[in-house]
């Protein structure tokens, strides 16, 4: 009677220990797999040319004809744009409606080189450089090139810059705005623009 009374709790304990062991093993295996995957991700080479397979994820936007490419490594994002026009090209993160509160990076390339502004949507139809608003330029590296088929831009920035005139890049659907124009400046009205919702933490092409 006494022995039977102990048997059940002992069996339950043994089962719990077995279960904990299996879970720990499973957790460790998943962690090791994730570490191996992270170690295998190569950062993009920011040379202004988007090579096949250089980025983990990409999205083609029908409305503007623009492509976005990106890879997140640690606390940084490598972001690239392919744009059919040869004037300015731009991507905005977060904010809305329209351009308000969007964290806008706008780039054009001319004979003097690549020009860019880390900007912010000050109202629905206007933007201004972060530095003029009291913020910072938070693009860490940037390169671009222009050819017959349009332009390519590659850049690197922190996911969360801490600048109030930037938007944090967090997991979950993020409002992304895209636009381009034919003029090499920061002020001409776009010839094409679009709004899409993307989760930049989701990998895929
Ligand atoms: C350079 C000077 C710019 C001017 C003068 C300008 C002006 C305007 C105006 C007047 C509108 C409302 C009319 C419309 O829908 O077309 C608009 C909307 C819009 N702009 Fe701009 N814009 C500029 C730059 C940019 C930039 C850099 C972006 C970055 C991606 C952008 C993205 C958009 C988008 C996505 C909309 C439509 C938003 C929606 O439908 O919700 N714009 N802009």
PDB file of C-alpha atoms in Angstrom, residues 10 13 37 49 66 88 98 121 142 168 181 192-193 198:
ATOM      1  CA  UNK A  10       7.902   8.953  -8.516  1.00  0.00           C
ATOM      2  CA  UNK A  13       8.612  13.049 -11.322  1.00  0.00           C
ATOM      3  CA  UNK A  37      21.838  30.608 -39.820  1.00  0.00           C
ATOM      4  CA  UNK A  49      25.255  47.422 -57.409  1.00  0.00           C
ATOM      5  CA  UNK A  66      10.617  49.919 -57.798  1.00  0.00           C
ATOM      6  CA  UNK A  88      15.311  61.126 -57.321  1.00  0.00           C
ATOM      7  CA  UNK A  98       0.435  60.340 -46.935  1.00  0.00           C
ATOM      8  CA  UNK A 121       7.552  64.014 -43.453  1.00  0.00           C
ATOM      9  CA  UNK A 142      25.322  54.725 -48.772  1.00  0.00           C
ATOM     10  CA  UNK A 168      12.066  52.401 -35.651  1.00  0.00           C
ATOM     11  CA  UNK A 181      10.788  61.474 -60.034  1.00  0.00           C
ATOM     12  CA  UNK A 192       5.064  57.810 -59.307  1.00  0.00           C
ATOM     13  CA  UNK A 193       4.371  56.925 -55.674  1.00  0.00           C
ATOM     14  CA  UNK A 198       5.630  45.004 -45.285  1.00  0.00           C
TER      15      UNK A 198
END
